[in-house]
Coordinates of C-alpha atoms and ligand atoms in Angstrom, one line a residue:
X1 CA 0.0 0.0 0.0
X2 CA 1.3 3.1 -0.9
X3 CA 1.3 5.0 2.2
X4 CA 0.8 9.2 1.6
X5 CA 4.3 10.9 2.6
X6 CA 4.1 12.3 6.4
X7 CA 6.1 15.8 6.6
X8 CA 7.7 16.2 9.6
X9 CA 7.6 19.7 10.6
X10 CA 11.0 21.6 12.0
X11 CA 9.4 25.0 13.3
X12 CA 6.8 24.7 16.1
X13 CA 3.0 23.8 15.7
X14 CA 1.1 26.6 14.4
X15 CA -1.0 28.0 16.3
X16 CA -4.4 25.5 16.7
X17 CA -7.3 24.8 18.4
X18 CA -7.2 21.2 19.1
X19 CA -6.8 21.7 23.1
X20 CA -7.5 19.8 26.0
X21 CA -10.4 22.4 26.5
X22 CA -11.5 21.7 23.3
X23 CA -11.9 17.5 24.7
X24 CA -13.5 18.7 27.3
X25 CA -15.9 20.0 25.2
X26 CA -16.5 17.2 23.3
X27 CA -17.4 14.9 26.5
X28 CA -19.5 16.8 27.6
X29 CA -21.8 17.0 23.9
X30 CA -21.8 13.5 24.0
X31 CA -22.9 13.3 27.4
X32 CA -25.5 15.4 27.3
X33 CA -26.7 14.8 23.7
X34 CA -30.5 13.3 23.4
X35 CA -29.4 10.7 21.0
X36 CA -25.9 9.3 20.2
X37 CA -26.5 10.6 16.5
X38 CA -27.3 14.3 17.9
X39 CA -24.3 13.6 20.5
X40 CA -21.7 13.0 17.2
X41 CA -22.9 15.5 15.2
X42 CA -22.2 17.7 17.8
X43 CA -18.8 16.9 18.3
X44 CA -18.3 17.4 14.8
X45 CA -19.5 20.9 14.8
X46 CA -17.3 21.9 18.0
X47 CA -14.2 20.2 15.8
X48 CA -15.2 23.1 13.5
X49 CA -15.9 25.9 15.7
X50 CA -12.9 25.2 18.0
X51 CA -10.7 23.3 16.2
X52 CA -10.6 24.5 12.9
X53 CA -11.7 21.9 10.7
X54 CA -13.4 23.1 7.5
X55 CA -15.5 19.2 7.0
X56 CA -15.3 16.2 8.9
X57 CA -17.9 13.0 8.8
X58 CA -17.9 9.9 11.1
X59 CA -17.8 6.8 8.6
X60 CA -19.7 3.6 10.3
X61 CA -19.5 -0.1 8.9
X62 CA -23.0 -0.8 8.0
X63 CA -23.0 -4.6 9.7
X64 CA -25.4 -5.5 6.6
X65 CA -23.3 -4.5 3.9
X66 CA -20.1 -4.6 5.1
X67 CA -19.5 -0.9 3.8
X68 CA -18.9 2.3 5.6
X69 CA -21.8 4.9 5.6
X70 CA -21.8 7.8 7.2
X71 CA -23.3 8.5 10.2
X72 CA -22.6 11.4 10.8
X73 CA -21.0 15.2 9.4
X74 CA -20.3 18.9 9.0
X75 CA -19.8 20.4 6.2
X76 CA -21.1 17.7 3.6
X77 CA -23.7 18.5 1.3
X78 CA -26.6 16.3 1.2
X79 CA -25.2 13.9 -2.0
X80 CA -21.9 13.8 -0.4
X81 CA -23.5 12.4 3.3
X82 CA -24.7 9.7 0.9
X83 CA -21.1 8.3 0.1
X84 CA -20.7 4.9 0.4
X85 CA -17.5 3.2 0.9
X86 CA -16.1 -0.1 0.4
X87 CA -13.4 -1.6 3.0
X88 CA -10.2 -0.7 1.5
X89 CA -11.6 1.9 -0.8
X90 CA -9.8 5.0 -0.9
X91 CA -8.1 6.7 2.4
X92 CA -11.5 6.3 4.7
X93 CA -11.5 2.4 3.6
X94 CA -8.1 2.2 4.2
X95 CA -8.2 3.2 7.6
X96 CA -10.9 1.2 8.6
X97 CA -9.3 -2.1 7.0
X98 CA -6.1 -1.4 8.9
X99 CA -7.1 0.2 11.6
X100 CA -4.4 2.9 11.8
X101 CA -4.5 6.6 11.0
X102 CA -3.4 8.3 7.7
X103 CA -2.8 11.8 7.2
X104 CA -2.8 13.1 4.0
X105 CA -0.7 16.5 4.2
X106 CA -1.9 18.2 0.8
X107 CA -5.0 16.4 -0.6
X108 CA -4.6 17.7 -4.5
X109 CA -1.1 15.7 -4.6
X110 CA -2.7 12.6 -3.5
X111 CA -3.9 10.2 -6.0
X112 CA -5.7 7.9 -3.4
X113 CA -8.0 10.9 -2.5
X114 CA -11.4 9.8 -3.7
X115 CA -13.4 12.6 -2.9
X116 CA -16.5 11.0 -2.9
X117 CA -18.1 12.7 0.2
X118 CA -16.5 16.0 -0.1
X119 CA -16.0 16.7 -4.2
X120 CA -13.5 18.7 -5.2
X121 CA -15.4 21.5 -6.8
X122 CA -16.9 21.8 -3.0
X123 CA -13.6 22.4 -1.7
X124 CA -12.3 25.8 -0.6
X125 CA -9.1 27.4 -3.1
X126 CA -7.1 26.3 -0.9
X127 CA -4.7 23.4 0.0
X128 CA -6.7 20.7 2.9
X129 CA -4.8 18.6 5.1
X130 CA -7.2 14.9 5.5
X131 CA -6.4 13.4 8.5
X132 CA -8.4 10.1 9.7
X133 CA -8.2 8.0 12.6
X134 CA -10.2 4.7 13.3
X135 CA -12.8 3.8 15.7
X136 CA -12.2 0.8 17.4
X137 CA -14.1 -0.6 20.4
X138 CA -11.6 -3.2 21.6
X139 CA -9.4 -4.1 18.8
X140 CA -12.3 -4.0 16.7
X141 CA -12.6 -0.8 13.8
X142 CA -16.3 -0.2 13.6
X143 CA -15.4 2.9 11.7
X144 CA -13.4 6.1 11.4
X145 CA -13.2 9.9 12.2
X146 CA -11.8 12.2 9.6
X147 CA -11.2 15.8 9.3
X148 CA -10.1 18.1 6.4
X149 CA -8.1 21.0 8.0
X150 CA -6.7 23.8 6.3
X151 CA -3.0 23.2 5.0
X152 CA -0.5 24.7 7.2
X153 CA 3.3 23.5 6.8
X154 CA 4.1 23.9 9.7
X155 CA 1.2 21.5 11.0
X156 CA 2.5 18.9 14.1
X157 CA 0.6 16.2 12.5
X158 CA 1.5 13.8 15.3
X159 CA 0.1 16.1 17.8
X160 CA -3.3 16.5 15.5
X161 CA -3.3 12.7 14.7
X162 CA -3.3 11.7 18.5
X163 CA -6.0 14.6 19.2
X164 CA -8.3 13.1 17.1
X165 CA -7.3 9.6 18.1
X166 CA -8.1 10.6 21.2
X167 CA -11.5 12.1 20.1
X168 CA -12.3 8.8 18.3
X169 CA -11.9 7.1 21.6
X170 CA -14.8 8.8 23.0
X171 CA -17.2 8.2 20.1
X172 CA -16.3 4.7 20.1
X173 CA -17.1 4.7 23.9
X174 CA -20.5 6.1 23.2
X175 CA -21.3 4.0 20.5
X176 CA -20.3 1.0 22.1
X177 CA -22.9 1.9 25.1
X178 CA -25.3 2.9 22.6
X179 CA -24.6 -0.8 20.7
X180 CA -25.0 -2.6 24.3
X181 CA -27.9 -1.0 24.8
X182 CA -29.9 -1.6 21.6
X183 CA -28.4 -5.2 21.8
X184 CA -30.1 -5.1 25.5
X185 CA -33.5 -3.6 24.0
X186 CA -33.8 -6.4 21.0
X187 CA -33.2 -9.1 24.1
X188 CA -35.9 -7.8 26.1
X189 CA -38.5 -6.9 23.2
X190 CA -37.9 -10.3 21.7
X191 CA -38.3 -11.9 25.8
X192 CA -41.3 -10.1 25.9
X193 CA -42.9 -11.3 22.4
X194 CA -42.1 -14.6 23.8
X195 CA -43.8 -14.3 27.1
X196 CA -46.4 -12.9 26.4
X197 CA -46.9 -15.9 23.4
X198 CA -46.0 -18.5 26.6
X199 CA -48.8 -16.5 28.4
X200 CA -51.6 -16.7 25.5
X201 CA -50.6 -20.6 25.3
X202 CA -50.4 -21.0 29.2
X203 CA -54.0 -19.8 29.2
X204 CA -55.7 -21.1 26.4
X205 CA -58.6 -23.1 26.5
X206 CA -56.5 -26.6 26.2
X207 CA -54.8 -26.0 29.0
X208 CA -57.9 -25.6 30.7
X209 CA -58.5 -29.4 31.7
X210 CA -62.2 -31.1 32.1
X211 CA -64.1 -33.5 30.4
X212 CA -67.3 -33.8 31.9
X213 CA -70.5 -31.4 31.1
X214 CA -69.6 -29.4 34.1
X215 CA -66.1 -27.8 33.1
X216 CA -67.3 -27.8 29.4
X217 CA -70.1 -25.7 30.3
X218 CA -67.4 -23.7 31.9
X219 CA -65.1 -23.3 28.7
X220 CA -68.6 -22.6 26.9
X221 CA -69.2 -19.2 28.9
X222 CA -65.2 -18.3 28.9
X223 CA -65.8 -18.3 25.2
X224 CA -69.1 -16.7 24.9
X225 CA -67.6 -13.6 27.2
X226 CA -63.9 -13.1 26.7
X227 CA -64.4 -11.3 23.9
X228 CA -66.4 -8.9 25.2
X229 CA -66.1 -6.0 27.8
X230 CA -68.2 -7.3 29.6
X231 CA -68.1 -7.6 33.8
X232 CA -67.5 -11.7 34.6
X233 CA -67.8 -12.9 38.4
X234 CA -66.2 -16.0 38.6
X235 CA -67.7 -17.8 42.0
X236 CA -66.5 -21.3 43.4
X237 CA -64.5 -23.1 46.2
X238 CA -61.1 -22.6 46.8
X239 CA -58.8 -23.7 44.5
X240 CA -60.8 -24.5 41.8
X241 CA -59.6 -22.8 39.3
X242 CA -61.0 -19.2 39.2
X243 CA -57.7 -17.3 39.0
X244 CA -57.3 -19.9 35.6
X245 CA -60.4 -18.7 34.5
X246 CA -59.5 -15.2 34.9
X247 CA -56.5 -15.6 32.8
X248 CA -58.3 -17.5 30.3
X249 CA -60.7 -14.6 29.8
X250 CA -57.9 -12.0 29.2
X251 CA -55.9 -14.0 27.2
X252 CA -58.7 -14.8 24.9
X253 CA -59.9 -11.1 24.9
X254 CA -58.8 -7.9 22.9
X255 CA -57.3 -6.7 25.8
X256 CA -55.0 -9.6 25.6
X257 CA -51.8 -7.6 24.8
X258 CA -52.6 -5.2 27.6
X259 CA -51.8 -6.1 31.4
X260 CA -53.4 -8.6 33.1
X261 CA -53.4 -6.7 36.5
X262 CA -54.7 -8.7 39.9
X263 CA -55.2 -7.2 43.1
X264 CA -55.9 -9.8 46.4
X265 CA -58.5 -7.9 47.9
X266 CA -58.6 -9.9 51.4
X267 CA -54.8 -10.0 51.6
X268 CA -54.2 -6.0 51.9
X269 CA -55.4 -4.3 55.4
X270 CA -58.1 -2.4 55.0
X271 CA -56.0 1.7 55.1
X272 CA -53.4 0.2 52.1
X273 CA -56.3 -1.4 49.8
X274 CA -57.6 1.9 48.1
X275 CA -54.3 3.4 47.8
X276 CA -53.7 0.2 46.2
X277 CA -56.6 0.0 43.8
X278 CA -56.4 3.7 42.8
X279 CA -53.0 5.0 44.0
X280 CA -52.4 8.1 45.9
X281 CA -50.2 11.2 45.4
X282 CA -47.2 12.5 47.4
X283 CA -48.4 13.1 51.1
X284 CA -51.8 11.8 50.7
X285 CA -50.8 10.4 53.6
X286 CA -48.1 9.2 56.1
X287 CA -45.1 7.4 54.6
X288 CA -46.8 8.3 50.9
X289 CA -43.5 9.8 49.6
X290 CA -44.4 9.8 46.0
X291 CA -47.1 9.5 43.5
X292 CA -47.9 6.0 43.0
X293 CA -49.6 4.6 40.3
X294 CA -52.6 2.2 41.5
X295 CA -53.7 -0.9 40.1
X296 CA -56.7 0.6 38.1
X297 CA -54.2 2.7 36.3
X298 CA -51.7 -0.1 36.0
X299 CA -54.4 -1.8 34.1
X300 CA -55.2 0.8 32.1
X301 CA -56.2 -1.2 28.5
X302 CA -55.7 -4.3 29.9
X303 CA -58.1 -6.4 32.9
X304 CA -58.3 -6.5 36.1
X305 CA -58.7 -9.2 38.3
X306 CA -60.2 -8.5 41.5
X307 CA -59.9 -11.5 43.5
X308 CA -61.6 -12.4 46.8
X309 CA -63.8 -9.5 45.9
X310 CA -65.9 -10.6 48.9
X311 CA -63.4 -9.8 51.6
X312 CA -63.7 -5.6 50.7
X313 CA -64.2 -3.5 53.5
X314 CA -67.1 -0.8 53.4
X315 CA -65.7 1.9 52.5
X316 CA -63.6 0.8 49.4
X317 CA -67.0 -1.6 48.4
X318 CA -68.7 2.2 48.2
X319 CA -65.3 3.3 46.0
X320 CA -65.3 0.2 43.6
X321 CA -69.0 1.2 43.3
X322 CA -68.7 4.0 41.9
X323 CA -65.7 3.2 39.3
X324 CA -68.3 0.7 38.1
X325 CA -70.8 3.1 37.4
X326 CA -68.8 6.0 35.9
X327 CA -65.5 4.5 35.2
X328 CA -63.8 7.3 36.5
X329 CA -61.9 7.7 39.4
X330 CA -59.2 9.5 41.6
X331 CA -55.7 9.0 43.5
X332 CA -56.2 9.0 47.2
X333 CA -55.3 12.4 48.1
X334 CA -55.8 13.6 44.6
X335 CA -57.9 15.8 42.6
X336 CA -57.6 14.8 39.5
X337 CA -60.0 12.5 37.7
X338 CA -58.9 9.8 35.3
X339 CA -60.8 7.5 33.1
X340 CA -60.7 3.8 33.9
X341 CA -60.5 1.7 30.9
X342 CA -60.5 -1.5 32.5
X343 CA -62.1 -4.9 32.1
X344 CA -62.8 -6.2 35.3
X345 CA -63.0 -9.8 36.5
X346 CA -63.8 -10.9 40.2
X347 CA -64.0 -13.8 41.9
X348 CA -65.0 -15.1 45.5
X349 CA -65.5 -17.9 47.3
X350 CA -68.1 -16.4 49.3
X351 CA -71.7 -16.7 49.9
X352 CA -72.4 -12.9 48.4
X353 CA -75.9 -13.8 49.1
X354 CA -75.6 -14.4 52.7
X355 CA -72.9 -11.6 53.2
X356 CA -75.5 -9.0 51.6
X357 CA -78.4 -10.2 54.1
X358 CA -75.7 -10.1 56.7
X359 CA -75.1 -6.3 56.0
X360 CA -71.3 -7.1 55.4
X361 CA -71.5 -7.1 51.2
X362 CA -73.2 -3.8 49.3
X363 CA -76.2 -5.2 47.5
X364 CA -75.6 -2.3 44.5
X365 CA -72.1 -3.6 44.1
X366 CA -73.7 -6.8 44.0
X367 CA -75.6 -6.0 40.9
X368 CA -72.7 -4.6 39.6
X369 CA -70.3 -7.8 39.7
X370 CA -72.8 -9.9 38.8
X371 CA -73.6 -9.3 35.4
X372 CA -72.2 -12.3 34.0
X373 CA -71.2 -15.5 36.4
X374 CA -69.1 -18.4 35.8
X375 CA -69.6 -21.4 38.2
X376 CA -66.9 -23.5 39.1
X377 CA -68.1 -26.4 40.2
X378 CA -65.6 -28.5 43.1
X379 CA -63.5 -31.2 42.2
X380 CA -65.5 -33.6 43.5
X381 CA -68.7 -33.6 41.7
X382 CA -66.5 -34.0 38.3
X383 CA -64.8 -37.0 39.2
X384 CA -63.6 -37.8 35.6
X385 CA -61.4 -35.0 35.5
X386 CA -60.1 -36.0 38.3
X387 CA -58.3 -38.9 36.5
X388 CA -57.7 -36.0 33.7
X389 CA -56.1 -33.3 35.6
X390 CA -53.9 -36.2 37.7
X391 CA -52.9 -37.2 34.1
X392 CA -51.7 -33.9 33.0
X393 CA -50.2 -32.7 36.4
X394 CA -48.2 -36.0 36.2
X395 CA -46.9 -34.9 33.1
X396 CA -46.3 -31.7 33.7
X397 CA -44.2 -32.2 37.4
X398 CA -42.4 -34.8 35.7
X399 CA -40.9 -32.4 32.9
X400 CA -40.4 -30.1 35.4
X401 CA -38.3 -32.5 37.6
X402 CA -36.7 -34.3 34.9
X403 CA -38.1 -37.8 35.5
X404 CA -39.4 -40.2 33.4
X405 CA -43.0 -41.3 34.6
X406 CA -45.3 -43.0 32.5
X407 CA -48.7 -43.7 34.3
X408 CA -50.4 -44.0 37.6
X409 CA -51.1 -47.2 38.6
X410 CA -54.2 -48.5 39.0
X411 CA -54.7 -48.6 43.0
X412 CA -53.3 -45.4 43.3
X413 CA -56.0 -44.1 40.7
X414 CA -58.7 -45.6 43.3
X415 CA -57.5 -43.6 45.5
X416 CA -57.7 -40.5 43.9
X417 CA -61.0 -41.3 42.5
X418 CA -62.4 -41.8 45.9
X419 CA -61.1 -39.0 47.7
X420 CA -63.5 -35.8 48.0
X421 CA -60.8 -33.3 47.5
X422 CA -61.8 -30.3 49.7
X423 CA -59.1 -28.3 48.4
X424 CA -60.2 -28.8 44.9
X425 CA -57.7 -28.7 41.8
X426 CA -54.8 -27.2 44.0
X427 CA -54.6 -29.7 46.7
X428 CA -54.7 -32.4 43.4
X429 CA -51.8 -30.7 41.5
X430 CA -49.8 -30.3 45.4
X431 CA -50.4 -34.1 45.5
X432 CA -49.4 -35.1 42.3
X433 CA -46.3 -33.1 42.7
X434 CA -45.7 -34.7 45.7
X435 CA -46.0 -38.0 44.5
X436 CA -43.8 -36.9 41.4
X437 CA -40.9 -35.9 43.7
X438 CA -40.8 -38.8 45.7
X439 CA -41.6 -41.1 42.9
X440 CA -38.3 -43.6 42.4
X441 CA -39.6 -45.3 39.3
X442 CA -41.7 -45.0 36.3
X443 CA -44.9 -45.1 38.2
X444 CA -46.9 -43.4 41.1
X445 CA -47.9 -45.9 43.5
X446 CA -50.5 -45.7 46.2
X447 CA -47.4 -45.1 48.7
X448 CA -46.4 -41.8 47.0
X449 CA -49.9 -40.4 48.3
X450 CA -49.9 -38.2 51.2
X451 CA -51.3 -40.6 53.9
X452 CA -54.6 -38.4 54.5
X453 CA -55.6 -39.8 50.8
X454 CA -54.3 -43.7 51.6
X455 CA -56.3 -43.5 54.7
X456 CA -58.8 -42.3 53.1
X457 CA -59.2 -45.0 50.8
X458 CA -58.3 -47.7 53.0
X459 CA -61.2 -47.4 56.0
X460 CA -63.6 -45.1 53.7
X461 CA -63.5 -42.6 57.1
X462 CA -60.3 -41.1 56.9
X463 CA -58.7 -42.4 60.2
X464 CA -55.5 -43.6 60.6
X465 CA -54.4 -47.2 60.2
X466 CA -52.4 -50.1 61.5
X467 CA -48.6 -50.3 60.2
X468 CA -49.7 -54.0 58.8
X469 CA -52.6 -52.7 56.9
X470 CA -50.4 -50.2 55.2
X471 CA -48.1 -52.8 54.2
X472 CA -50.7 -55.2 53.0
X473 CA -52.2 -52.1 51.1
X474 CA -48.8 -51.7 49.4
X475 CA -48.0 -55.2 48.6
X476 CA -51.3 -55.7 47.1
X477 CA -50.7 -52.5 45.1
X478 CA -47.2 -54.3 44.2
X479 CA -48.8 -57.0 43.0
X480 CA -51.9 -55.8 41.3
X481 CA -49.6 -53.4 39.1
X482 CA -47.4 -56.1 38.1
X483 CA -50.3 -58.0 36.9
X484 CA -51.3 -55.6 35.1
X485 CA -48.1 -54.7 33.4
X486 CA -47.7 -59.1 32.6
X487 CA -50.8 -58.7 31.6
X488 CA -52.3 -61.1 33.9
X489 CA -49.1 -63.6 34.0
X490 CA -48.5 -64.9 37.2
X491 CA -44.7 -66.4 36.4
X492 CA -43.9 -62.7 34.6
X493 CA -45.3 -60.8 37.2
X494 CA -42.9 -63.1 39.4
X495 CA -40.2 -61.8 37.4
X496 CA -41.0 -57.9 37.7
X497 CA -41.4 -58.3 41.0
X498 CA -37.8 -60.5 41.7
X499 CA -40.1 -63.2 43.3
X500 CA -40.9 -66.8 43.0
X501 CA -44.1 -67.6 41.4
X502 CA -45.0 -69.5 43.9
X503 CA -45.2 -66.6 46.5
X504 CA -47.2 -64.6 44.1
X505 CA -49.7 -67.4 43.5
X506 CA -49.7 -67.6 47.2
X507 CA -50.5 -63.1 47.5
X508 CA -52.7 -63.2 44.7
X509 CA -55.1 -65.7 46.7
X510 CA -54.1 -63.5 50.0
X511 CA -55.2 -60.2 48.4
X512 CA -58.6 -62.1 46.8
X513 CA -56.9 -60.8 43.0
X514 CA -58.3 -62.1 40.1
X515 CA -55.2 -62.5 37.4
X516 CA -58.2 -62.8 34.5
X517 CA -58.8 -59.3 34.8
X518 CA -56.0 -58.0 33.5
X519 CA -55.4 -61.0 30.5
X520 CA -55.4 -58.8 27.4
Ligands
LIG1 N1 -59.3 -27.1 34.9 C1 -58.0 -26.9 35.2 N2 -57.0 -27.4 34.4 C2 -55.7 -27.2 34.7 N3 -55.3 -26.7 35.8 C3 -56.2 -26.2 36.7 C4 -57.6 -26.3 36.5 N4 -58.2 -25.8 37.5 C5 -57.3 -25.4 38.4 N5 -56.1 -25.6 37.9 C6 -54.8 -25.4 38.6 O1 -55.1 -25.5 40.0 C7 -54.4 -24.5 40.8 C8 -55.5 -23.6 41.5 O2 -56.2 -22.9 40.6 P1 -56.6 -21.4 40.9 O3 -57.1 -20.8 39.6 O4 -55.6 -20.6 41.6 O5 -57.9 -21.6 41.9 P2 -58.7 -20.5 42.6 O6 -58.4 -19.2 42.1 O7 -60.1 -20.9 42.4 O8 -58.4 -20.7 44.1 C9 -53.7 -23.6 39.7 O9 -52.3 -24.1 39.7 C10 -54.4 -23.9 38.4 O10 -53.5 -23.8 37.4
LIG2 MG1 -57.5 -18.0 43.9

């Protein structure tokens, strides 16, 4: 490469500008610039004001194209801003490909000189020094800084090379902030997209488990009202899948890409729940040290989910009242009103009925909620899904703690058929996780029950039992899935089990088992 003479000056520099007042400068533009574009041509202009260069430009490699583009300039017409480079090409691509700096003393003796941003019938009559200096972040070039100064022999072009070195430093600082951030953004905007997608699949209706009329029903109403704006009050026991429902009904709504906001109304004392619901300015009260946005406004496009809407004091039942009837409301210890546009779901677990005649539930707000009800019906009168739900909760935990179980056996599905689940759907998914986690082998026995559910099944009262009735229960269990999986073969079943055949012959008339049943 043929390398532009360097003249070595013998007097002193001339008189210039490029001072360490002139770098301070410069930080500080790109500091306080909005944007990093802003923050560069910036720096550009102060290299003209204070340091005397008549055009400069800050040449970027586009990652796309692999050429340089420029970013950014002063003193570049429109046509020339549009310059593209190739790596290599002329003194610019030169730099970047190398990553050292060139100066070009007098640019009408150099042949290299491309003048492709800058032509040369824009150029001033007289004789420009080009100096450019890469940008590197690490030992990377990204791009390069480049200045045309006016020609002055008796230029220190050492001193003006390291100045602008020195300069490009800074703007490869910035950009390489501005690149980690941006990096940073695409990461969580991408994380987002996805969650939200994991949400919408978490709650659509397949993950919504039931067979039986009752949860159909169910699904039925979720789809005849998500789409709508419409009030739902979603009533049932504990654990029975309200909250589900809730989700369900937002994620199959308009409103789905909008938050899903919940608020617990019995789990907040009774002075924090409005601040909560609405939020309250600075010094609406003690400790209030700033605005804070409440849940309403949180929600604001989206739904909320008001959950144990029965266990709301007085005085923020009278609130919520009114929010449902002119969808307007205020901060605590504010004056100004805003507009709710909210969908609102509740649920309860309560009697309403017998909480309005017992003075302790507003009969308006009543009304209000109870525009559209869903009925969740308790786990045990829908005993199929019982069998269902165990099913996919097994599969589920077992992905989740990376074994490898393949069914329940049958005893064990007795038992959960015949147990009346007071803690509905929850206390079914806590014991199949259980179960999951202590489970050795391929398949959930009777013994990876809690014992309240082998007790259960054993004396059809729910009391404890003997140490030898639990043992019998097991073995029986043993033996009955072995049968099953021999398909009725006493001498296999032997086998699986690492007995004799003649001790199983001898268990199976013990335990009363009939070996025909399970003959394919
Ligand atoms: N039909 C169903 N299909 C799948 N999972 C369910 C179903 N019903 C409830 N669950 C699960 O049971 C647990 C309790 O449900 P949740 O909605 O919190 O009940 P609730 O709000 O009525 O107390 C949750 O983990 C939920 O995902
Ligand atoms: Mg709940």
């Amino acid at each position: 490469m043929t390398h532009p003479s360097l003249v070595r000056p013998v007097r002193p520099p001339a008189a210039t500008n490029l001072s360490v007042g002139t770098l301070l400068e410069i930080s500080q533009a790109l500091s306080s610039a909005g944007s990093l574009n802003a923050g560069l041509n910036r720096v550009l202009g102060i290299l003209g004001e204070s340091g005397g260069s008549v055009r400069s430009t800050v040449a970027l490699i586009d990652p796309s194209s692999g050429q340089l583009y420029i970013e950014a300039s002063a003193g570049i017409s429109p046509d020339g801003r549009r310059a593209r480079y190739r790596l290599g090409e002329g003194i610019t691509g030169r730099v970047v490909e190398h990553g050292k700096p060139i100066v070009v003393p007098q640019v009408s003796r150099e042949p290299l000189f491309l003048f492709r941003a800058a032509p040369r019938r824009e150029l001033p009559g007289q004789e420009l020094t080009f100096v450019c200096v890469p940008i590197a972040i690490g030992s990377h070039t990204i791009g390069a800084l480049s200045a045309d100064l006016l020609y002055d022999p008796g230029r220190d072009y050492d001193a003006t090379t390291l100045f602008l070195s020195v300069v490009a430093t800074q703007l490869a600082q910035a950009l390489k902030i501005q690149r980690l951030l941006d990096t940073e953004r695409a990461r969580l905007v991408e994380e987002n997209e996805h969650l939200r997608h994991e949400l919408q699949a978490k709650f659509s209706f397949e993950h919504i488990i039931g067979s039986g009329g009752a949860m159909r029903g169910v699904c039925e109403q979720i789809a005849q009202v998500a789409t709508t704006n419409t009030t739902v009050l979603v009533r049932g026991e504990s654990g029975t899948g309200k909250e589900l429902i809730a989700h369900a009904l937002h994620y199959n709504s308009p409103r789905a890409k909008a938050p899903f906001v919940r608020v617990s109304c019995g789990a907040l004392p009774d002075t924090l729940i409005e601040s909560e619901l609405f939020g309250h300015e600075r010094g609406a009260f003690t400790g209030a040290h700033a605005r804070k946005k409440g849940r309403f406004e949180l929600a604001d496009g989206g739904t909320l989910f008001l959950d144990e809407v029965g266990e709301l004091n007085p005085t923020t039942q009278v609130k919520l009242l009114r929010v449902l009837q002119a969808r307007e409301f205020e901060r605590v210890g504010g004056t100004e009103t805003l507009r709710a546009n909210v969908r609102l779901v509740a649920a309860t677990n309560k009697d309403l009925e017998r909480a309005i005649t017992a003075g302790t539930f507003r009969e308006d707000l009543y009304y209000r909620l109870n525009v559209f009800t869903i009925f969740v019906p308790p786990l045990r009168e829908r005993k199929p899904d019982v069998l269902l739900l165990a099913d996919h909760f097994v599969e589920k935990y077992a992905r989740e703690h990376g074994k490898s179980i393949r069914r329940i056996s049958t005893p064990c599905i007795d038992m959960l058929m015949s147990y009346h689940w007071p803690g509905n759907v929850r206390e079914l998914e806590n014991t199949i996780e259980r179960a999951v986690v202590v489970c050795d082998g391929s398949v959930i026995h009777a013994h990876h029950l809690p014992p309240t559910l082998q007790t259960a099944e054993a004396t059809g009262t729910g009391s404890a039992r003997s140490l030898q009735a639990a043992l019998a229960a097991y073995e029986r269990d043993l033996i009955l899935d072995a049968l099953k999986t021999a398909r009725g073969n006493r001498a296999k079943a032997a086998r699986l089990l690492e007995s004799t055949e003649r001790i199983v012959r001898y268990k199976i008339r013990k335990h009363g088992i009939d070996p025909a049943r399970f003959r394919a």
